[in-house]
Short mmCIF file of C-alpha atoms in Angstrom, two decimals:
data_model
loop_
_atom_site.label_atom_id
_atom_site.label_comp_id
_atom_site.label_asym_id
_atom_site.label_seq_id
_atom_site.Cartn_x
_atom_site.Cartn_y
_atom_site.Cartn_z
CA MET A 1013 -2.86 -16.60 -55.87
CA MET A 1014 0.32 -16.90 -57.90
CA ALA A 1015 2.76 -19.89 -57.04
CA PRO A 1016 4.67 -18.70 -53.93
CA THR A 1017 8.22 -17.27 -54.81
CA ALA A 1018 11.28 -18.14 -52.73
CA ARG A 1019 11.16 -14.67 -51.36
CA SER A 1020 7.23 -15.08 -50.01
CA VAL A 1021 8.11 -18.48 -48.65
CA GLU A 1022 10.99 -17.03 -46.70
CA THR A 1023 8.81 -14.00 -45.45
CA ARG A 1024 6.18 -16.63 -44.33
CA GLU A 1025 8.80 -18.42 -42.38
CA ARG A 1026 10.01 -15.31 -40.87
CA ILE A 1027 6.75 -14.33 -39.70
CA LEU A 1028 5.88 -17.79 -38.08
CA ALA A 1029 9.40 -17.80 -36.59
CA VAL A 1030 8.67 -14.56 -34.80
CA ALA A 1031 5.03 -15.49 -34.09
CA ALA A 1032 6.17 -18.26 -32.33
CA GLU A 1033 8.48 -16.15 -30.14
CA GLU A 1034 5.68 -13.85 -29.36
CA PHE A 1035 3.26 -16.64 -28.58
CA ALA A 1036 5.67 -18.53 -26.37
CA ASP A 1037 6.37 -15.22 -24.51
CA ARG A 1038 3.55 -13.42 -23.93
CA GLY A 1039 0.66 -15.87 -24.73
CA TYR A 1040 -2.15 -15.61 -27.22
CA ALA A 1041 -3.98 -12.75 -25.57
CA GLY A 1042 -0.84 -10.84 -25.47
CA THR A 1043 0.21 -11.35 -29.32
CA SER A 1044 -0.96 -9.11 -31.79
CA ILE A 1045 -0.51 -8.95 -35.80
CA GLY A 1046 1.08 -5.54 -35.26
CA GLY A 1047 3.32 -6.78 -32.84
CA ILE A 1048 4.22 -9.71 -34.95
CA ALA A 1049 4.90 -7.29 -37.91
CA GLU A 1050 7.01 -5.05 -36.06
CA ARG A 1051 9.25 -7.78 -34.73
CA ALA A 1052 9.58 -9.15 -38.18
CA GLY A 1053 10.42 -5.78 -39.48
CA VAL A 1054 7.87 -5.92 -42.18
CA GLY A 1055 4.36 -4.13 -42.62
CA LYS A 1056 1.40 -5.48 -41.11
CA GLY A 1057 -0.40 -5.97 -44.52
CA LEU A 1058 2.25 -8.33 -45.67
CA VAL A 1059 1.71 -10.70 -42.40
CA GLN A 1060 -1.88 -10.19 -43.36
CA TYR A 1061 -1.10 -11.52 -46.95
CA HIS A 1062 0.12 -14.70 -45.40
CA PHE A 1063 -2.30 -15.09 -42.47
CA LYS A 1064 -5.66 -13.61 -42.58
CA ALA A 1065 -5.86 -13.52 -38.57
CA LYS A 1066 -3.77 -14.10 -35.49
CA VAL A 1067 -5.77 -17.30 -34.96
CA ASP A 1068 -4.37 -18.57 -38.33
CA ILE A 1069 -1.01 -18.19 -37.19
CA ALA A 1070 -1.59 -20.03 -33.98
CA VAL A 1071 -3.12 -23.08 -35.71
CA THR A 1072 -0.73 -23.35 -38.32
CA LEU A 1073 2.27 -23.43 -35.48
CA VAL A 1074 0.36 -25.98 -33.48
CA GLN A 1075 -0.32 -28.11 -36.38
CA SER A 1076 3.45 -27.95 -37.61
CA ALA A 1077 4.71 -28.75 -33.73
CA PHE A 1078 2.22 -31.74 -33.51
CA ALA A 1079 3.45 -33.07 -36.95
CA GLN A 1080 7.04 -33.12 -35.55
CA ALA A 1081 9.27 -36.02 -35.01
CA PRO A 1082 9.26 -36.34 -31.34
CA PHE A 1083 5.82 -36.21 -31.05
CA ALA A 1084 5.30 -39.00 -33.78
CA ASN A 1085 8.12 -40.80 -32.02
CA VAL A 1086 10.25 -41.01 -35.16
CA VAL A 1087 13.55 -40.37 -33.72
CA SER A 1088 15.85 -39.55 -36.78
CA VAL A 1089 18.58 -42.26 -36.01
CA ASN A 1090 19.32 -45.54 -38.08
CA PRO A 1091 18.10 -48.05 -37.41
CA PRO A 1092 15.12 -46.31 -35.63
CA PRO A 1093 14.69 -47.43 -31.83
CA ARG A 1094 12.02 -49.65 -30.94
CA GLY A 1095 10.38 -51.03 -27.76
CA VAL A 1096 11.88 -49.60 -24.33
CA ALA A 1097 14.47 -47.72 -26.37
CA ALA A 1098 11.99 -46.07 -28.09
CA ILE A 1099 10.16 -44.92 -25.06
CA VAL A 1100 13.21 -43.35 -23.71
CA ALA A 1101 14.07 -41.70 -26.77
CA SER A 1102 10.87 -40.07 -27.62
CA ILE A 1103 10.70 -38.82 -23.87
CA ARG A 1104 13.99 -37.35 -23.93
CA ALA A 1105 13.39 -35.89 -26.95
CA VAL A 1106 9.93 -34.35 -26.44
CA SER A 1107 11.49 -32.89 -23.24
CA ARG A 1108 14.43 -31.30 -24.97
CA ALA A 1109 12.22 -29.89 -27.53
CA PHE A 1110 9.92 -28.35 -24.88
CA ARG A 1111 13.21 -26.49 -23.45
CA ASP A 1112 14.90 -25.59 -26.87
CA ASN A 1113 12.47 -25.55 -29.73
CA VAL A 1114 10.56 -22.09 -29.47
CA ARG A 1115 7.78 -23.38 -31.97
CA VAL A 1116 7.07 -26.32 -29.53
CA ARG A 1117 7.30 -24.04 -26.51
CA ALA A 1118 4.46 -21.88 -28.55
CA ALA A 1119 2.63 -24.67 -29.63
CA VAL A 1120 2.38 -25.89 -25.91
CA ARG A 1121 1.62 -22.68 -24.39
CA LEU A 1122 -1.35 -22.32 -27.02
CA VAL A 1123 -2.92 -25.62 -26.53
CA ARG A 1124 -2.80 -24.90 -22.59
CA GLU A 1125 -4.53 -21.55 -23.46
CA TYR A 1126 -7.18 -23.51 -25.86
CA ASP A 1127 -10.18 -22.07 -23.63
CA ILE A 1128 -9.43 -18.24 -25.02
CA ILE A 1129 -8.85 -18.98 -28.68
CA PRO A 1130 -11.69 -19.64 -30.94
CA VAL A 1131 -10.79 -22.88 -32.81
CA VAL A 1132 -10.32 -26.54 -32.05
CA PHE A 1133 -6.60 -27.58 -31.71
CA PRO A 1134 -5.73 -31.29 -32.33
CA THR A 1135 -6.58 -33.14 -29.24
CA PRO A 1136 -3.19 -33.25 -27.41
CA TYR A 1137 -1.65 -36.68 -25.76
CA VAL A 1138 -3.69 -39.42 -27.94
CA GLY A 1139 -1.50 -39.86 -30.68
CA TRP A 1140 1.77 -39.99 -28.12
CA MET A 1141 -0.07 -42.34 -25.89
CA ALA A 1142 -0.96 -44.92 -28.76
CA VAL A 1143 2.66 -44.69 -29.97
CA MET A 1144 3.57 -45.78 -26.43
CA ALA A 1145 1.08 -48.58 -26.04
CA GLN A 1146 2.86 -50.13 -29.21
CA CYS A 1147 6.26 -49.71 -28.03
CA LEU A 1148 5.24 -51.66 -24.77
CA ARG A 1149 3.83 -54.36 -26.72
CA ASP A 1150 6.74 -54.81 -28.86
CA ALA A 1151 9.11 -54.54 -25.69
CA THR A 1152 7.01 -57.30 -24.61
CA ASP A 1153 7.36 -59.37 -27.60
CA ALA A 1154 11.36 -58.61 -27.74
CA GLY A 1155 11.26 -60.06 -23.89
CA ASP A 1156 12.47 -56.97 -22.56
CA ILE A 1157 9.16 -56.67 -20.19
CA PRO A 1158 7.70 -59.61 -18.90
CA PRO A 1159 4.14 -60.37 -20.36
CA GLY A 1160 0.79 -59.01 -18.48
CA LEU A 1161 0.81 -55.04 -18.96
CA ASP A 1162 -2.22 -53.50 -19.94
CA PHE A 1163 -0.53 -51.47 -22.82
CA GLU A 1164 -3.34 -48.80 -23.33
CA THR A 1165 -3.58 -48.28 -19.74
CA GLU A 1166 0.59 -47.76 -19.52
CA GLY A 1167 0.82 -45.77 -22.53
CA TRP A 1168 -2.05 -43.35 -20.90
CA HIS A 1169 0.10 -43.00 -17.70
CA LEU A 1170 3.33 -42.70 -19.50
CA VAL A 1171 2.23 -39.74 -21.17
CA ALA A 1172 0.26 -38.23 -18.30
CA THR A 1173 3.58 -38.48 -16.03
CA PHE A 1174 5.47 -36.78 -18.83
CA THR A 1175 2.97 -34.22 -18.87
CA GLY A 1176 3.04 -33.59 -15.04
CA VAL A 1177 6.85 -33.57 -14.69
CA GLN A 1178 7.24 -31.15 -17.43
CA GLU A 1179 4.59 -28.88 -16.17
CA THR A 1180 5.89 -28.95 -12.68
CA SER A 1181 9.28 -28.19 -13.62
CA GLN A 1182 8.23 -25.20 -15.79
CA ARG A 1183 6.18 -23.60 -13.31
CA LEU A 1184 9.04 -24.18 -10.30
CA THR A 1185 12.24 -23.71 -12.30
CA GLN A 1186 11.37 -22.41 -15.80
CA ARG A 1187 12.24 -26.08 -16.93
CA GLU A 1188 15.58 -25.81 -15.67
CA ASP A 1189 15.75 -28.76 -13.88
CA LEU A 1190 13.63 -30.33 -16.34
CA PRO A 1191 16.41 -33.02 -17.84
CA GLU A 1192 17.29 -34.05 -14.30
CA ARG A 1193 13.71 -34.65 -13.29
CA ILE A 1194 13.01 -36.57 -16.90
CA GLU A 1195 15.84 -38.83 -15.85
CA GLU A 1196 14.40 -39.44 -12.32
CA MET A 1197 11.20 -39.99 -14.13
CA LEU A 1198 12.63 -42.78 -16.73
CA GLN A 1199 14.17 -44.68 -13.87
CA ARG A 1200 10.98 -44.79 -11.78
CA GLN A 1201 8.88 -45.60 -15.00
CA LEU A 1202 11.18 -48.51 -16.38
CA ARG A 1203 11.07 -49.76 -12.84
CA LEU A 1204 7.46 -49.57 -12.80
CA LEU A 1205 6.84 -51.36 -16.25
CA GLY A 1206 9.08 -54.03 -14.62
CA VAL A 1207 11.72 -53.63 -17.46
CA ILE A 1208 14.43 -56.18 -17.24
CA ASP A 1209 17.67 -54.82 -16.55
CA PRO A 1210 16.69 -51.49 -17.10
CA GLN A 1211 20.12 -49.55 -17.17
CA ARG A 1212 20.51 -50.96 -20.70
CA PHE A 1213 18.26 -48.14 -22.00
CA LEU A 1214 18.92 -45.51 -19.61
CA MET B 215 -15.89 1.22 7.24
CA MET B 216 -18.16 -0.54 9.72
CA ALA B 217 -18.08 -3.79 11.20
CA PRO B 218 -19.68 -6.02 8.46
CA THR B 219 -23.39 -7.14 9.12
CA ALA B 220 -24.48 -10.42 8.33
CA ARG B 221 -26.03 -9.33 5.34
CA SER B 222 -22.96 -8.02 4.07
CA VAL B 223 -20.97 -11.10 4.66
CA GLU B 224 -23.93 -13.04 2.87
CA THR B 225 -23.51 -10.67 -0.28
CA ARG B 226 -19.79 -11.35 -0.29
CA GLU B 227 -20.23 -14.98 0.00
CA ARG B 228 -22.85 -14.84 -2.69
CA ILE B 229 -20.37 -13.01 -5.18
CA LEU B 230 -17.47 -15.14 -4.60
CA ALA B 231 -19.41 -18.27 -5.40
CA VAL B 232 -20.89 -16.62 -8.65
CA ALA B 233 -17.26 -15.47 -9.70
CA ALA B 234 -15.88 -18.86 -8.84
CA GLU B 235 -18.71 -20.45 -11.45
CA GLU B 236 -17.76 -17.83 -14.08
CA PHE B 237 -13.94 -17.72 -13.57
CA ALA B 238 -14.21 -21.92 -13.83
CA ASP B 239 -16.34 -21.64 -16.75
CA ARG B 240 -14.73 -18.62 -18.80
CA GLY B 241 -11.47 -18.05 -17.47
CA TYR B 242 -10.01 -14.85 -16.52
CA ALA B 243 -10.48 -13.08 -19.79
CA GLY B 244 -13.71 -14.17 -20.21
CA THR B 245 -15.04 -13.13 -16.86
CA SER B 246 -16.09 -9.34 -15.98
CA ILE B 247 -17.26 -7.65 -12.80
CA GLY B 248 -20.85 -6.65 -14.67
CA GLY B 249 -21.37 -10.59 -15.56
CA ILE B 250 -20.62 -11.36 -12.07
CA ALA B 251 -23.15 -8.74 -10.98
CA GLU B 252 -25.73 -9.87 -13.30
CA ARG B 253 -25.37 -13.57 -12.37
CA ALA B 254 -25.51 -12.74 -8.67
CA GLY B 255 -28.52 -10.72 -9.18
CA VAL B 256 -26.71 -7.34 -7.76
CA GLY B 257 -25.89 -4.05 -8.82
CA LYS B 258 -22.47 -3.58 -10.14
CA GLY B 259 -21.43 -1.03 -7.51
CA LEU B 260 -22.19 -3.39 -4.79
CA VAL B 261 -19.99 -5.96 -6.31
CA GLN B 262 -17.18 -3.14 -6.55
CA TYR B 263 -17.82 -2.08 -2.71
CA HIS B 264 -16.59 -5.65 -1.77
CA PHE B 265 -13.92 -6.14 -4.24
CA LYS B 266 -12.29 -2.95 -6.09
CA ALA B 267 -11.35 -4.96 -9.53
CA LYS B 268 -11.60 -8.52 -11.01
CA VAL B 269 -8.15 -9.46 -10.14
CA ASP B 270 -9.16 -8.71 -6.44
CA ILE B 271 -12.02 -11.48 -6.56
CA ALA B 272 -9.31 -13.86 -8.65
CA VAL B 273 -6.78 -13.58 -5.57
CA THR B 274 -9.28 -14.13 -2.97
CA LEU B 275 -10.71 -17.34 -4.44
CA VAL B 276 -7.08 -18.68 -5.27
CA GLN B 277 -6.03 -18.06 -1.60
CA SER B 278 -9.00 -19.40 -0.04
CA ALA B 279 -8.77 -22.40 -2.34
CA PHE B 280 -5.11 -23.15 -1.42
CA ALA B 281 -5.77 -22.46 2.35
CA GLN B 282 -8.38 -25.65 1.96
CA ALA B 283 -8.24 -28.67 4.09
CA PRO B 284 -7.08 -31.15 1.17
CA PHE B 285 -4.41 -29.20 -0.05
CA ALA B 286 -2.98 -28.80 3.26
CA ASN B 287 -3.41 -32.55 3.81
CA VAL B 288 -5.44 -32.09 6.95
CA VAL B 289 -8.10 -34.45 5.99
CA SER B 290 -11.26 -34.49 8.57
CA VAL B 291 -11.31 -37.64 9.95
CA ASN B 292 -10.26 -38.32 13.61
CA PRO B 293 -7.74 -39.52 14.14
CA PRO B 294 -6.18 -37.85 10.97
CA PRO B 295 -4.27 -40.29 8.92
CA ARG B 296 -0.36 -40.55 8.95
CA GLY B 297 2.35 -41.91 6.71
CA VAL B 298 0.86 -43.98 3.44
CA ALA B 299 -2.43 -43.61 4.65
CA ALA B 300 -2.44 -39.89 4.43
CA ILE B 301 -0.88 -39.81 1.12
CA VAL B 302 -3.47 -41.88 -0.19
CA ALA B 303 -6.49 -39.79 1.60
CA SER B 304 -4.95 -36.60 0.58
CA ILE B 305 -4.44 -37.58 -3.33
CA ARG B 306 -7.95 -38.90 -3.34
CA ALA B 307 -9.62 -35.62 -1.64
CA VAL B 308 -7.58 -33.14 -3.62
CA SER B 309 -9.05 -35.09 -6.74
CA ARG B 310 -12.76 -34.93 -5.61
CA ALA B 311 -12.23 -31.38 -4.99
CA PHE B 312 -11.05 -30.68 -8.52
CA ARG B 313 -13.93 -32.46 -9.87
CA ASP B 314 -16.78 -31.23 -7.31
CA ASN B 315 -15.83 -27.99 -5.86
CA VAL B 316 -16.19 -24.95 -8.29
CA ARG B 317 -14.16 -22.83 -6.08
CA VAL B 318 -11.11 -25.25 -6.41
CA ARG B 319 -11.63 -25.76 -9.99
CA ALA B 320 -11.80 -21.84 -10.51
CA ALA B 321 -8.60 -21.25 -8.45
CA VAL B 322 -6.62 -24.06 -10.60
CA ARG B 323 -7.87 -22.43 -13.83
CA LEU B 324 -6.87 -19.18 -12.66
CA VAL B 325 -3.35 -20.60 -11.52
CA ARG B 326 -2.89 -22.08 -15.04
CA GLU B 327 -3.98 -18.80 -16.68
CA TYR B 328 -1.35 -17.04 -14.41
CA ASP B 329 0.64 -15.53 -17.38
CA ILE B 330 -2.31 -13.24 -18.30
CA ILE B 331 -3.20 -12.23 -14.67
CA PRO B 332 -1.56 -9.26 -13.31
CA VAL B 333 -0.66 -10.32 -9.86
CA VAL B 334 1.61 -12.86 -8.31
CA PHE B 335 -0.36 -16.03 -7.08
CA PRO B 336 1.30 -18.49 -4.36
CA THR B 337 3.31 -20.65 -5.95
CA PRO B 338 1.59 -23.89 -6.46
CA TYR B 339 2.74 -27.68 -5.57
CA VAL B 340 5.51 -26.88 -3.12
CA GLY B 341 3.38 -27.06 0.12
CA TRP B 342 1.86 -30.13 -0.69
CA MET B 343 5.15 -31.62 -1.76
CA ALA B 344 6.61 -30.83 1.53
CA VAL B 345 3.80 -32.25 3.08
CA MET B 346 4.27 -35.51 1.00
CA ALA B 347 7.99 -35.84 1.94
CA GLN B 348 7.00 -35.84 5.63
CA CYS B 349 4.48 -38.37 4.99
CA LEU B 350 7.10 -40.58 3.42
CA ARG B 351 9.43 -39.95 6.26
CA ASP B 352 6.38 -40.99 8.47
CA ALA B 353 6.16 -43.96 7.06
CA THR B 354 9.48 -45.06 6.70
CA ASP B 355 9.68 -44.73 10.75
CA ALA B 356 6.33 -46.67 10.91
CA GLY B 357 8.15 -49.51 8.98
CA ASP B 358 5.37 -49.44 6.05
CA ILE B 359 7.97 -48.54 3.51
CA PRO B 360 11.80 -49.79 3.62
CA PRO B 361 14.44 -47.52 4.24
CA GLY B 362 16.54 -45.71 1.45
CA LEU B 363 14.04 -43.41 -0.04
CA ASP B 364 14.90 -39.50 -1.24
CA PHE B 365 11.74 -38.15 0.53
CA GLU B 366 11.93 -34.68 -1.15
CA THR B 367 12.53 -36.26 -4.76
CA GLU B 368 9.77 -38.86 -4.29
CA GLY B 369 7.43 -35.95 -2.87
CA TRP B 370 8.41 -34.12 -6.16
CA HIS B 371 7.31 -36.66 -8.27
CA LEU B 372 4.04 -37.81 -6.42
CA VAL B 373 2.79 -34.20 -6.95
CA ALA B 374 4.09 -34.02 -10.41
CA THR B 375 2.43 -37.13 -11.54
CA PHE B 376 -0.91 -36.27 -9.88
CA THR B 377 -0.77 -32.95 -11.88
CA GLY B 378 -0.51 -34.67 -15.02
CA VAL B 379 -3.18 -37.27 -14.32
CA GLN B 380 -5.63 -34.42 -13.45
CA GLU B 381 -4.57 -32.28 -16.35
CA THR B 382 -4.38 -35.11 -18.96
CA SER B 383 -7.83 -36.62 -17.71
CA GLN B 384 -9.32 -32.89 -18.01
CA ARG B 385 -8.30 -32.13 -21.55
CA LEU B 386 -9.31 -35.79 -22.81
CA THR B 387 -12.60 -36.31 -20.68
CA GLN B 388 -13.43 -33.28 -18.62
CA ARG B 389 -12.27 -35.34 -15.61
CA GLU B 390 -14.76 -37.80 -16.13
CA ASP B 391 -12.25 -40.62 -15.67
CA LEU B 392 -10.56 -38.87 -13.21
CA PRO B 393 -11.33 -41.28 -10.25
CA GLU B 394 -10.41 -44.16 -11.97
CA ARG B 395 -6.94 -42.83 -13.42
CA ILE B 396 -6.21 -41.74 -9.72
CA GLU B 397 -6.77 -45.12 -8.28
CA GLU B 398 -4.48 -46.56 -11.24
CA MET B 399 -2.27 -43.84 -10.36
CA LEU B 400 -2.09 -44.81 -6.71
CA GLN B 401 -1.68 -48.31 -7.32
CA ARG B 402 1.68 -47.43 -9.42
CA GLN B 403 2.83 -45.03 -7.03
CA LEU B 404 2.72 -47.23 -3.79
CA ARG B 405 4.59 -50.02 -5.63
CA LEU B 406 7.13 -47.60 -6.79
CA LEU B 407 7.69 -46.51 -3.33
CA GLY B 408 8.02 -50.00 -2.11
CA VAL B 409 4.86 -49.88 0.08
CA ILE B 410 4.68 -53.15 2.23
CA ASP B 411 1.33 -54.73 1.67
CA PRO B 412 0.02 -51.78 -0.55
CA GLN B 413 -3.57 -52.96 -0.67
CA ARG B 414 -3.80 -52.27 3.19
CA PHE B 415 -4.02 -48.65 2.20
CA LEU B 416 -6.47 -48.87 -0.89
#
């Protein structure tokens, strides 16, 4: 294959953007290469030149969403937050991404539909749990949390609780109340973790 | 239609039991009337005599699971628990049902796949949230929790947290660690709610 031209890169991005809308709206089963081509205003053959099959588009979207900043807890401020501030920033950033970023919404829906998609997606949750555990360790070292926490267990429950809040808000209000529920969750979680003077971080 | 005979009731139950296995294992898209008939050892026509279409079997299973005791917080001990004891008993009972009861597992999977199934399922969560709020009110009246809680908000977060714990345990360990994660969750939630001497209830 020749080196991709600017135009070819642009087409590939347009296909991915349209595919994200389709997967987020209709799910895996409801999305087709033909539908993506039509919505992108290109021929079906051009979509298949970039992606052999629907499943390849799904995998590309999921991988790019998982690699994104908020999930990796790299929040783009300088200096980057650490400890409790990083936990709060990453939970807020991920929850905003769930609402506002169609590629993240598509990825979340595809991962939720994993059992009807013939491919192994990256395991959700575990990377973020490890980051959370490290932030809790840093917060304890910094004296913001009293010693004695089991960092891995607390990291597990932080991510699980976030997952439940976002899923419940999505099912009951299509995520309309998500920002408010996330703030309620953060209040509760910082209290539970024993964060000293938690309002500093909220 | 004639009054159902004992044999006809038994056949209908066998079809539902097999359909629960199929939906729990394969999801909605992967399940068919033909597959259910084969696994139940009956003709396809007999399945269709009891249920016009696959969607009718799905609806019957979801409705019967939602009507079941643990979700309604009616735990079958005498006298029934109230307040904090009822919260603990219902969370444990629902989590056991998720692991051990194939009809509940099928219903949970079908409700999760709601966007590919052409029917409106009962809204999940809200009934259980209301029951939780009432239990918190009773617990406060009984002096087991200090006054001042917003019962509805706490009921929302209890159910959302349970949802996240069960979903995360399912994705990472196929619910193998669910009992242990539920006990960790209960410890944290009772502490968060300010339950006085929480070990009494655990």
